[in-house]
mmCIF file of N, CA and C in Angstrom:
data_model
loop_
_atom_site.group_PDB
_atom_site.id
_atom_site.type_symbol
_atom_site.label_atom_id
_atom_site.label_comp_id
_atom_site.label_asym_id
_atom_site.label_seq_id
_atom_site.Cartn_x
_atom_site.Cartn_y
_atom_site.Cartn_z
ATOM 1 N N UNK A 1 0.874 -1.168 -0.010
ATOM 2 C CA UNK A 1 0.006 0.013 0.128
ATOM 3 C C UNK A 1 0.785 1.291 -0.061
ATOM 4 N N UNK A 2 0.599 2.158 -0.849
ATOM 5 C CA UNK A 2 1.441 3.393 -0.820
ATOM 6 C C UNK A 2 0.512 4.321 -0.508
ATOM 7 N N UNK A 3 1.362 5.425 0.369
ATOM 8 C CA UNK A 3 0.411 6.599 0.853
ATOM 9 C C UNK A 3 1.435 7.525 0.760
ATOM 10 N N UNK A 4 0.997 8.828 0.998
ATOM 11 C CA UNK A 4 1.529 9.876 0.678
ATOM 12 C C UNK A 4 1.230 10.824 1.766
ATOM 13 N N UNK A 5 2.353 11.608 2.195
ATOM 14 C CA UNK A 5 2.053 12.629 3.308
ATOM 15 C C UNK A 5 1.091 13.656 2.754
ATOM 16 N N UNK A 6 -0.078 13.991 3.798
ATOM 17 C CA UNK A 6 -0.940 15.154 3.727
ATOM 18 C C UNK A 6 -0.247 16.395 3.425
ATOM 19 N N UNK A 7 -0.599 16.808 2.080
ATOM 20 C CA UNK A 7 0.412 18.220 2.082
ATOM 21 C C UNK A 7 0.018 19.309 2.639
ATOM 22 N N UNK A 8 -1.036 19.239 3.367
ATOM 23 C CA UNK A 8 -1.247 20.389 4.584
ATOM 24 C C UNK A 8 -0.355 20.273 5.991
ATOM 25 N N UNK A 9 0.420 19.034 5.925
ATOM 26 C CA UNK A 9 1.078 19.067 7.101
ATOM 27 C C UNK A 9 2.464 19.792 6.964
ATOM 28 N N UNK A 10 2.890 20.489 8.186
ATOM 29 C CA UNK A 10 4.030 20.970 7.882
ATOM 30 C C UNK A 10 4.991 20.361 8.803
ATOM 31 N N UNK A 11 6.128 19.940 8.517
ATOM 32 C CA UNK A 11 7.011 19.031 9.384
ATOM 33 C C UNK A 11 8.584 19.383 8.820
ATOM 34 N N UNK A 12 9.454 19.240 10.265
ATOM 35 C CA UNK A 12 10.493 19.321 10.356
ATOM 36 C C UNK A 12 11.071 18.083 10.506
ATOM 37 N N UNK A 13 12.223 18.003 10.200
ATOM 38 C CA UNK A 13 13.313 16.444 10.346
ATOM 39 C C UNK A 13 14.503 16.876 11.426
ATOM 40 N N UNK A 14 14.372 16.705 12.639
ATOM 41 C CA UNK A 14 15.567 17.000 13.543
ATOM 42 C C UNK A 14 16.207 15.545 13.968
ATOM 43 N N UNK A 15 17.565 15.385 13.366
ATOM 44 C CA UNK A 15 18.030 14.292 13.729
ATOM 45 C C UNK A 15 17.267 13.104 13.977
ATOM 46 N N UNK A 16 16.891 12.889 15.265
ATOM 47 C CA UNK A 16 16.466 11.621 15.834
ATOM 48 C C UNK A 16 14.962 11.587 16.148
ATOM 49 N N UNK A 17 14.340 12.751 15.415
ATOM 50 C CA UNK A 17 12.827 13.059 15.810
ATOM 51 C C UNK A 17 12.263 13.866 14.543
ATOM 52 N N UNK A 18 11.157 13.643 14.445
ATOM 53 C CA UNK A 18 10.387 14.684 13.464
ATOM 54 C C UNK A 18 9.267 14.993 14.153
ATOM 55 N N UNK A 19 9.277 16.517 13.848
ATOM 56 C CA UNK A 19 8.410 17.519 14.598
ATOM 57 C C UNK A 19 7.144 18.000 13.430
ATOM 58 N N UNK A 20 5.863 17.911 13.960
ATOM 59 C CA UNK A 20 4.948 18.196 12.536
ATOM 60 C C UNK A 20 3.937 19.144 13.063
ATOM 61 N N UNK A 21 3.234 19.741 12.357
ATOM 62 C CA UNK A 21 1.841 20.727 12.718
ATOM 63 C C UNK A 21 0.819 20.295 11.744
ATOM 64 N N UNK A 22 -0.317 19.975 12.273
ATOM 65 C CA UNK A 22 -1.237 19.731 11.478
ATOM 66 C C UNK A 22 -2.311 20.949 11.436
ATOM 67 N N UNK A 23 -2.702 21.706 10.377
ATOM 68 C CA UNK A 23 -3.687 22.824 10.505
ATOM 69 C C UNK A 23 -4.776 22.436 10.641
ATOM 70 N N UNK A 24 -5.306 21.064 10.148
ATOM 71 C CA UNK A 24 -6.633 20.912 10.151
ATOM 72 C C UNK A 24 -7.099 21.101 11.786
ATOM 73 N N UNK A 25 -6.425 20.419 12.772
ATOM 74 C CA UNK A 25 -6.843 20.167 14.177
ATOM 75 C C UNK A 25 -6.106 21.354 14.800
ATOM 76 N N UNK A 26 -5.008 21.902 14.376
ATOM 77 C CA UNK A 26 -4.210 22.596 15.256
ATOM 78 C C UNK A 26 -3.065 22.176 16.401
ATOM 79 N N UNK A 27 -2.717 20.890 16.051
ATOM 80 C CA UNK A 27 -2.356 19.963 16.898
ATOM 81 C C UNK A 27 -0.645 20.363 16.418
ATOM 82 N N UNK A 28 0.237 20.087 17.377
ATOM 83 C CA UNK A 28 1.719 20.069 16.917
ATOM 84 C C UNK A 28 1.891 18.378 17.728
ATOM 85 N N UNK A 29 2.921 17.505 16.972
ATOM 86 C CA UNK A 29 3.147 16.600 17.532
ATOM 87 C C UNK A 29 4.763 16.163 17.046
ATOM 88 N N UNK A 30 5.319 15.234 18.183
ATOM 89 C CA UNK A 30 6.697 14.680 17.850
ATOM 90 C C UNK A 30 6.901 13.558 17.921
ATOM 91 N N UNK A 31 7.583 13.213 16.779
ATOM 92 C CA UNK A 31 7.803 11.712 16.582
ATOM 93 C C UNK A 31 8.926 11.089 17.365
ATOM 94 N N UNK A 32 9.149 10.124 18.021
ATOM 95 C CA UNK A 32 10.348 9.601 18.473
ATOM 96 C C UNK A 32 11.120 9.043 17.283
ATOM 97 N N UNK A 33 12.283 8.500 17.561
ATOM 98 C CA UNK A 33 13.103 7.899 16.712
ATOM 99 C C UNK A 33 12.711 7.224 15.713
ATOM 100 N N UNK A 34 11.965 5.877 16.272
ATOM 101 C CA UNK A 34 11.236 4.937 15.617
ATOM 102 C C UNK A 34 10.286 5.183 14.532
ATOM 103 N N UNK A 35 9.470 5.986 15.266
ATOM 104 C CA UNK A 35 8.511 6.517 14.183
ATOM 105 C C UNK A 35 9.011 7.714 13.393
ATOM 106 N N UNK A 36 9.591 8.608 13.557
ATOM 107 C CA UNK A 36 10.354 9.568 12.322
ATOM 108 C C UNK A 36 11.308 8.715 11.442
ATOM 109 N N UNK A 37 11.505 7.476 11.905
ATOM 110 C CA UNK A 37 12.200 6.692 10.675
ATOM 111 C C UNK A 37 11.124 6.215 9.948
ATOM 112 N N UNK A 38 10.023 5.768 10.125
ATOM 113 C CA UNK A 38 9.034 5.255 9.246
ATOM 114 C C UNK A 38 8.564 6.701 8.551
ATOM 115 N N UNK A 39 8.085 7.766 9.240
ATOM 116 C CA UNK A 39 7.517 8.902 8.625
ATOM 117 C C UNK A 39 8.566 9.216 7.426
ATOM 118 N N UNK A 40 10.050 9.613 7.505
ATOM 119 C CA UNK A 40 10.885 9.673 6.353
ATOM 120 C C UNK A 40 10.765 8.812 5.336
ATOM 121 N N UNK A 41 10.730 7.731 5.748
ATOM 122 C CA UNK A 41 10.608 6.665 4.385
ATOM 123 C C UNK A 41 9.087 6.703 3.768
ATOM 124 N N UNK A 42 8.118 6.927 4.489
ATOM 125 C CA UNK A 42 6.878 7.286 3.965
ATOM 126 C C UNK A 42 7.118 8.646 3.119
ATOM 127 N N UNK A 43 7.631 9.317 3.469
ATOM 128 C CA UNK A 43 7.598 10.951 3.121
ATOM 129 C C UNK A 43 8.389 10.743 1.636
ATOM 130 N N UNK A 44 9.373 10.084 1.479
ATOM 131 C CA UNK A 44 10.283 9.610 0.651
ATOM 132 C C UNK A 44 9.995 8.774 -0.576
ATOM 133 N N UNK A 45 8.316 8.402 -0.348
ATOM 134 C CA UNK A 45 7.634 7.813 -1.557
ATOM 135 C C UNK A 45 7.821 6.033 -1.412
ATOM 136 N N UNK A 46 8.355 5.728 -0.188
ATOM 137 C CA UNK A 46 8.297 3.998 0.173
ATOM 138 C C UNK A 46 6.926 3.701 0.183
ATOM 139 N N UNK A 47 6.551 2.395 -0.047
ATOM 140 C CA UNK A 47 5.338 1.885 0.199
ATOM 141 C C UNK A 47 5.578 1.275 1.611
ATOM 142 N N UNK A 48 4.313 0.792 2.255
ATOM 143 C CA UNK A 48 4.072 0.228 3.420
ATOM 144 C C UNK A 48 5.339 -0.961 3.415
ATOM 145 N N UNK A 49 4.857 -2.035 2.456
ATOM 146 C CA UNK A 49 5.551 -3.187 2.631
ATOM 147 C C UNK A 49 7.252 -2.794 2.516
ATOM 148 N N UNK A 50 7.531 -2.046 1.778
ATOM 149 C CA UNK A 50 9.014 -1.582 1.762
ATOM 150 C C UNK A 50 9.444 -1.275 2.787
ATOM 151 N N UNK A 51 8.576 -0.418 3.141
ATOM 152 C CA UNK A 51 9.281 0.158 4.748
ATOM 153 C C UNK A 51 9.355 -1.003 5.756
ATOM 154 N N UNK A 52 8.553 -2.027 6.012
ATOM 155 C CA UNK A 52 8.378 -2.931 6.667
ATOM 156 C C UNK A 52 9.528 -3.880 6.400
ATOM 157 N N UNK A 53 10.012 -4.111 5.241
ATOM 158 C CA UNK A 53 10.990 -4.709 4.734
ATOM 159 C C UNK A 53 12.085 -4.360 5.071
ATOM 160 N N UNK A 54 12.479 -3.144 4.936
ATOM 161 C CA UNK A 54 13.619 -2.001 5.181
ATOM 162 C C UNK A 54 14.149 -2.128 6.772
ATOM 163 N N UNK A 55 13.172 -1.889 7.437
ATOM 164 C CA UNK A 55 13.203 -2.021 9.002
ATOM 165 C C UNK A 55 13.476 -3.286 9.550
ATOM 166 N N UNK A 56 12.727 -4.330 8.998
ATOM 167 C CA UNK A 56 13.307 -5.875 9.316
ATOM 168 C C UNK A 56 14.752 -6.090 8.988
ATOM 169 N N UNK A 57 14.947 -5.388 7.890
ATOM 170 C CA UNK A 57 16.606 -5.775 7.337
ATOM 171 C C UNK A 57 17.549 -5.114 8.177
ATOM 172 N N UNK A 58 17.042 -3.714 8.391
ATOM 173 C CA UNK A 58 17.997 -2.996 9.048
ATOM 174 C C UNK A 58 18.378 -3.366 10.354
ATOM 175 N N UNK A 59 17.339 -3.943 10.886
ATOM 176 C CA UNK A 59 17.336 -4.073 12.583
ATOM 177 C C UNK A 59 17.737 -5.716 12.571
ATOM 178 N N UNK A 60 18.135 -6.370 11.641
ATOM 179 C CA UNK A 60 18.912 -7.888 11.460
ATOM 180 C C UNK A 60 17.386 -9.065 12.346
ATOM 181 N N UNK A 61 16.190 -8.387 11.986
ATOM 182 C CA UNK A 61 15.246 -9.361 12.387
ATOM 183 C C UNK A 61 14.909 -10.709 11.590
ATOM 184 N N UNK A 62 15.820 -11.704 11.811
ATOM 185 C CA UNK A 62 16.031 -12.879 11.005
ATOM 186 C C UNK A 62 14.683 -13.810 11.476
ATOM 187 N N UNK A 63 14.468 -13.627 12.773
ATOM 188 C CA UNK A 63 13.254 -14.780 13.006
ATOM 189 C C UNK A 63 11.996 -14.005 12.460
ATOM 190 N N UNK A 64 10.916 -14.929 11.845
ATOM 191 C CA UNK A 64 9.676 -14.659 11.392
ATOM 192 C C UNK A 64 9.067 -13.878 12.270
ATOM 193 N N UNK A 65 8.986 -13.996 13.587
ATOM 194 C CA UNK A 65 8.086 -13.432 14.291
ATOM 195 C C UNK A 65 8.301 -12.073 14.726
ATOM 196 N N UNK A 66 9.640 -12.157 14.705
ATOM 197 C CA UNK A 66 10.289 -10.575 14.934
ATOM 198 C C UNK A 66 9.823 -9.489 13.818
ATOM 199 N N UNK A 67 9.788 -10.503 12.528
ATOM 200 C CA UNK A 67 9.404 -9.624 11.420
ATOM 201 C C UNK A 67 7.934 -9.457 11.174
ATOM 202 N N UNK A 68 7.195 -10.078 11.731
ATOM 203 C CA UNK A 68 5.724 -10.343 11.893
ATOM 204 C C UNK A 68 5.289 -9.250 12.928
ATOM 205 N N UNK A 69 5.986 -8.887 14.082
ATOM 206 C CA UNK A 69 5.922 -7.598 15.028
ATOM 207 C C UNK A 69 6.055 -6.256 14.452
ATOM 208 N N UNK A 70 7.153 -6.426 13.894
ATOM 209 C CA UNK A 70 7.771 -5.185 13.071
ATOM 210 C C UNK A 70 6.453 -4.632 11.730
ATOM 211 N N UNK A 71 6.106 -5.720 11.345
ATOM 212 C CA UNK A 71 5.004 -5.279 10.308
ATOM 213 C C UNK A 71 3.870 -5.318 11.046
ATOM 214 N N UNK A 72 3.529 -5.568 11.979
ATOM 215 C CA UNK A 72 2.185 -5.312 12.471
ATOM 216 C C UNK A 72 2.288 -3.821 13.117
ATOM 217 N N UNK A 73 3.509 -3.411 13.812
ATOM 218 C CA UNK A 73 3.748 -2.313 14.466
ATOM 219 C C UNK A 73 3.529 -1.094 13.298
ATOM 220 N N UNK A 74 4.346 -1.240 12.323
ATOM 221 C CA UNK A 74 4.423 -0.189 11.305
ATOM 222 C C UNK A 74 3.180 0.055 10.844
ATOM 223 N N UNK A 75 1.983 -0.910 10.343
ATOM 224 C CA UNK A 75 0.876 -1.122 9.773
ATOM 225 C C UNK A 75 0.118 -0.386 10.867
ATOM 226 N N UNK A 76 -0.139 -0.802 12.163
ATOM 227 C CA UNK A 76 -0.674 0.158 13.008
ATOM 228 C C UNK A 76 -0.296 1.799 13.342
ATOM 229 N N UNK A 77 0.985 1.937 13.180
ATOM 230 C CA UNK A 77 1.261 3.516 13.071
ATOM 231 C C UNK A 77 0.766 4.230 11.896
ATOM 232 N N UNK A 78 0.543 3.496 10.894
ATOM 233 C CA UNK A 78 0.276 3.958 9.459
ATOM 234 C C UNK A 78 -0.993 4.293 9.412
ATOM 235 N N UNK A 79 -2.001 3.528 10.310
ATOM 236 C CA UNK A 79 -3.290 3.585 10.353
ATOM 237 C C UNK A 79 -3.679 4.776 11.320
ATOM 238 N N UNK A 80 -2.859 4.713 12.669
ATOM 239 C CA UNK A 80 -3.032 5.876 13.170
ATOM 240 C C UNK A 80 -2.682 7.253 12.577
ATOM 241 N N UNK A 81 -1.687 7.300 11.603
ATOM 242 C CA UNK A 81 -1.219 8.637 10.847
ATOM 243 C C UNK A 81 -2.669 8.669 9.850
ATOM 244 N N UNK A 82 -3.185 7.748 9.675
ATOM 245 C CA UNK A 82 -4.545 7.885 8.428
ATOM 246 C C UNK A 82 -5.675 8.492 9.525
ATOM 247 N N UNK A 83 -6.057 7.806 10.543
ATOM 248 C CA UNK A 83 -6.800 8.278 11.117
ATOM 249 C C UNK A 83 -6.629 9.813 11.857
ATOM 250 N N UNK A 84 -5.451 10.280 11.933
ATOM 251 C CA UNK A 84 -5.227 11.570 12.482
ATOM 252 C C UNK A 84 -5.056 12.443 11.099
ATOM 253 N N UNK A 85 -5.141 11.880 9.684
ATOM 254 C CA UNK A 85 -5.235 12.934 8.630
ATOM 255 C C UNK A 85 -3.905 13.565 8.552
ATOM 256 N N UNK A 86 -3.007 12.820 8.874
ATOM 257 C CA UNK A 86 -1.649 13.138 8.578
ATOM 258 C C UNK A 86 -1.064 12.778 7.061
ATOM 259 N N UNK A 87 -1.679 11.498 6.819
ATOM 260 C CA UNK A 87 -1.676 11.095 5.627
ATOM 261 C C UNK A 87 -2.514 11.214 4.456
ATOM 262 N N UNK A 88 -2.049 11.170 2.974
ATOM 263 C CA UNK A 88 -2.948 11.384 2.272
ATOM 264 C C UNK A 88 -3.148 10.089 1.290
ATOM 265 N N UNK A 89 -4.094 10.023 0.750
ATOM 266 C CA UNK A 89 -4.050 9.004 -0.215
ATOM 267 C C UNK A 89 -3.365 9.209 -1.627
ATOM 268 N N UNK A 90 -2.704 8.237 -2.252
ATOM 269 C CA UNK A 90 -2.252 8.634 -3.538
ATOM 270 C C UNK A 90 -3.408 8.808 -4.402
ATOM 271 N N UNK A 91 -2.597 9.479 -5.316
ATOM 272 C CA UNK A 91 -3.799 9.822 -6.603
ATOM 273 C C UNK A 91 -4.057 8.728 -7.042
ATOM 274 N N UNK A 92 -5.498 8.684 -7.705
ATOM 275 C CA UNK A 92 -5.838 7.497 -8.446
ATOM 276 C C UNK A 92 -5.249 7.505 -9.838
ATOM 277 N N UNK A 93 -5.299 6.370 -10.385
ATOM 278 C CA UNK A 93 -4.762 5.852 -11.604
ATOM 279 C C UNK A 93 -5.475 6.528 -12.615
ATOM 280 N N UNK A 94 -5.105 7.207 -13.461
ATOM 281 C CA UNK A 94 -6.214 7.816 -14.830
ATOM 282 C C UNK A 94 -6.802 6.667 -15.205
ATOM 283 N N UNK A 95 -8.127 7.221 -15.304
ATOM 284 C CA UNK A 95 -9.125 6.136 -15.943
ATOM 285 C C UNK A 95 -9.795 5.244 -14.837
ATOM 286 N N UNK A 96 -9.313 5.382 -13.721
ATOM 287 C CA UNK A 96 -9.479 4.823 -12.242
ATOM 288 C C UNK A 96 -11.149 4.591 -12.132
ATOM 289 N N UNK A 97 -11.798 5.180 -12.886
ATOM 290 C CA UNK A 97 -13.260 4.883 -12.856
ATOM 291 C C UNK A 97 -13.870 5.244 -11.515
ATOM 292 N N UNK A 98 -14.474 6.510 -11.846
ATOM 293 C CA UNK A 98 -15.848 6.822 -10.957
ATOM 294 C C UNK A 98 -17.104 6.521 -11.565
ATOM 295 N N UNK A 99 -17.594 5.342 -11.392
ATOM 296 C CA UNK A 99 -18.868 5.113 -11.922
ATOM 297 C C UNK A 99 -19.068 4.588 -13.268
ATOM 298 N N UNK A 100 -18.061 4.236 -14.199
ATOM 299 C CA UNK A 100 -17.841 4.155 -15.289
ATOM 300 C C UNK A 100 -18.103 2.233 -15.595
ATOM 301 N N UNK A 101 -19.481 1.993 -15.191
ATOM 302 C CA UNK A 101 -19.620 0.354 -15.057
ATOM 303 C C UNK A 101 -20.547 0.067 -16.173
#
Protein backbone atom coordinates (compact mmCIF):
# COMPACT_ATOMS: atom_id res chain seq x y z
CA UNK A 1 0.00 0.00 0.00
CA UNK A 2 1.37 3.38 -1.01
CA UNK A 3 0.48 6.41 1.07
CA UNK A 4 1.56 10.00 0.86
CA UNK A 5 2.07 12.73 3.39
CA UNK A 6 -0.92 15.06 3.63
CA UNK A 7 0.33 18.16 1.76
CA UNK A 8 -1.18 20.41 4.46
CA UNK A 9 1.14 19.00 7.10
CA UNK A 10 4.14 21.14 8.04
CA UNK A 11 7.03 19.05 9.34
CA UNK A 12 10.65 19.43 10.34
CA UNK A 13 13.23 16.66 10.52
CA UNK A 14 15.49 17.04 13.57
CA UNK A 15 18.10 14.27 13.56
CA UNK A 16 16.42 11.70 15.84
CA UNK A 17 12.86 13.02 15.76
CA UNK A 18 10.30 14.58 13.45
CA UNK A 19 8.13 17.49 14.54
CA UNK A 20 4.96 18.29 12.69
CA UNK A 21 1.97 20.58 12.72
CA UNK A 22 -1.46 19.65 11.41
CA UNK A 23 -3.37 22.83 10.46
CA UNK A 24 -6.64 20.85 10.27
CA UNK A 25 -6.77 20.45 14.05
CA UNK A 26 -4.03 22.87 15.19
CA UNK A 27 -2.07 20.04 16.81
CA UNK A 28 1.71 19.85 17.13
CA UNK A 29 3.29 16.40 17.42
CA UNK A 30 6.77 15.04 17.91
CA UNK A 31 7.68 11.58 16.67
CA UNK A 32 10.39 9.63 18.44
CA UNK A 33 13.28 8.06 16.52
CA UNK A 34 11.35 4.93 15.48
CA UNK A 35 8.26 6.81 14.32
CA UNK A 36 10.45 9.41 12.60
CA UNK A 37 12.22 6.66 10.68
CA UNK A 38 8.90 5.36 9.34
CA UNK A 39 7.65 8.91 8.57
CA UNK A 40 10.80 9.77 6.60
CA UNK A 41 10.51 6.65 4.48
CA UNK A 42 6.85 7.27 3.74
CA UNK A 43 7.66 10.88 2.89
CA UNK A 44 10.34 9.65 0.49
CA UNK A 45 7.70 7.63 -1.36
CA UNK A 46 8.26 4.14 0.03
CA UNK A 47 5.19 1.95 0.24
CA UNK A 48 4.27 0.38 3.58
CA UNK A 49 5.50 -3.12 2.68
CA UNK A 50 8.87 -1.73 1.58
CA UNK A 51 9.20 0.19 4.85
CA UNK A 52 8.47 -3.01 6.79
CA UNK A 53 11.01 -4.99 4.77
CA UNK A 54 13.69 -2.31 5.12
CA UNK A 55 13.19 -1.97 8.88
CA UNK A 56 13.27 -5.72 9.39
CA UNK A 57 16.51 -5.92 7.38
CA UNK A 58 18.03 -2.89 9.06
CA UNK A 59 17.38 -4.17 12.55
CA UNK A 60 18.54 -7.69 11.74
CA UNK A 61 15.24 -9.42 12.33
CA UNK A 62 15.97 -12.88 11.02
CA UNK A 63 13.27 -14.49 13.11
CA UNK A 64 9.89 -14.61 11.35
CA UNK A 65 8.08 -13.65 14.56
CA UNK A 66 10.22 -10.51 14.89
CA UNK A 67 9.47 -9.58 11.28
CA UNK A 68 5.75 -10.10 11.96
CA UNK A 69 5.95 -7.79 14.99
CA UNK A 70 7.68 -5.10 12.93
CA UNK A 71 5.03 -5.48 10.23
CA UNK A 72 2.19 -5.23 12.72
CA UNK A 73 3.70 -2.19 14.44
CA UNK A 74 4.33 -0.32 11.19
CA UNK A 75 0.81 -1.05 9.90
CA UNK A 76 -0.71 0.11 13.20
CA UNK A 77 1.35 3.31 13.10
CA UNK A 78 0.31 3.98 9.49
CA UNK A 79 -3.34 3.41 10.43
CA UNK A 80 -2.96 5.90 13.29
CA UNK A 81 -1.40 8.45 10.93
CA UNK A 82 -4.29 7.98 8.51
CA UNK A 83 -6.87 8.32 11.29
CA UNK A 84 -5.26 11.61 12.30
CA UNK A 85 -5.32 12.83 8.68
CA UNK A 86 -1.52 13.06 8.56
CA UNK A 87 -1.32 10.86 5.49
CA UNK A 88 -3.08 11.46 2.24
CA UNK A 89 -4.13 8.87 -0.23
CA UNK A 90 -2.20 8.42 -3.45
CA UNK A 91 -3.62 9.94 -6.59
CA UNK A 92 -5.93 7.52 -8.42
CA UNK A 93 -4.63 6.06 -11.65
CA UNK A 94 -5.94 7.72 -14.82
CA UNK A 95 -9.20 6.12 -15.89
CA UNK A 96 -9.59 4.74 -12.37
CA UNK A 97 -13.31 4.77 -12.88
CA UNK A 98 -15.82 6.62 -10.84
CA UNK A 99 -19.01 4.95 -11.97
CA UNK A 100 -18.02 3.90 -15.51
CA UNK A 101 -19.65 0.47 -15.26
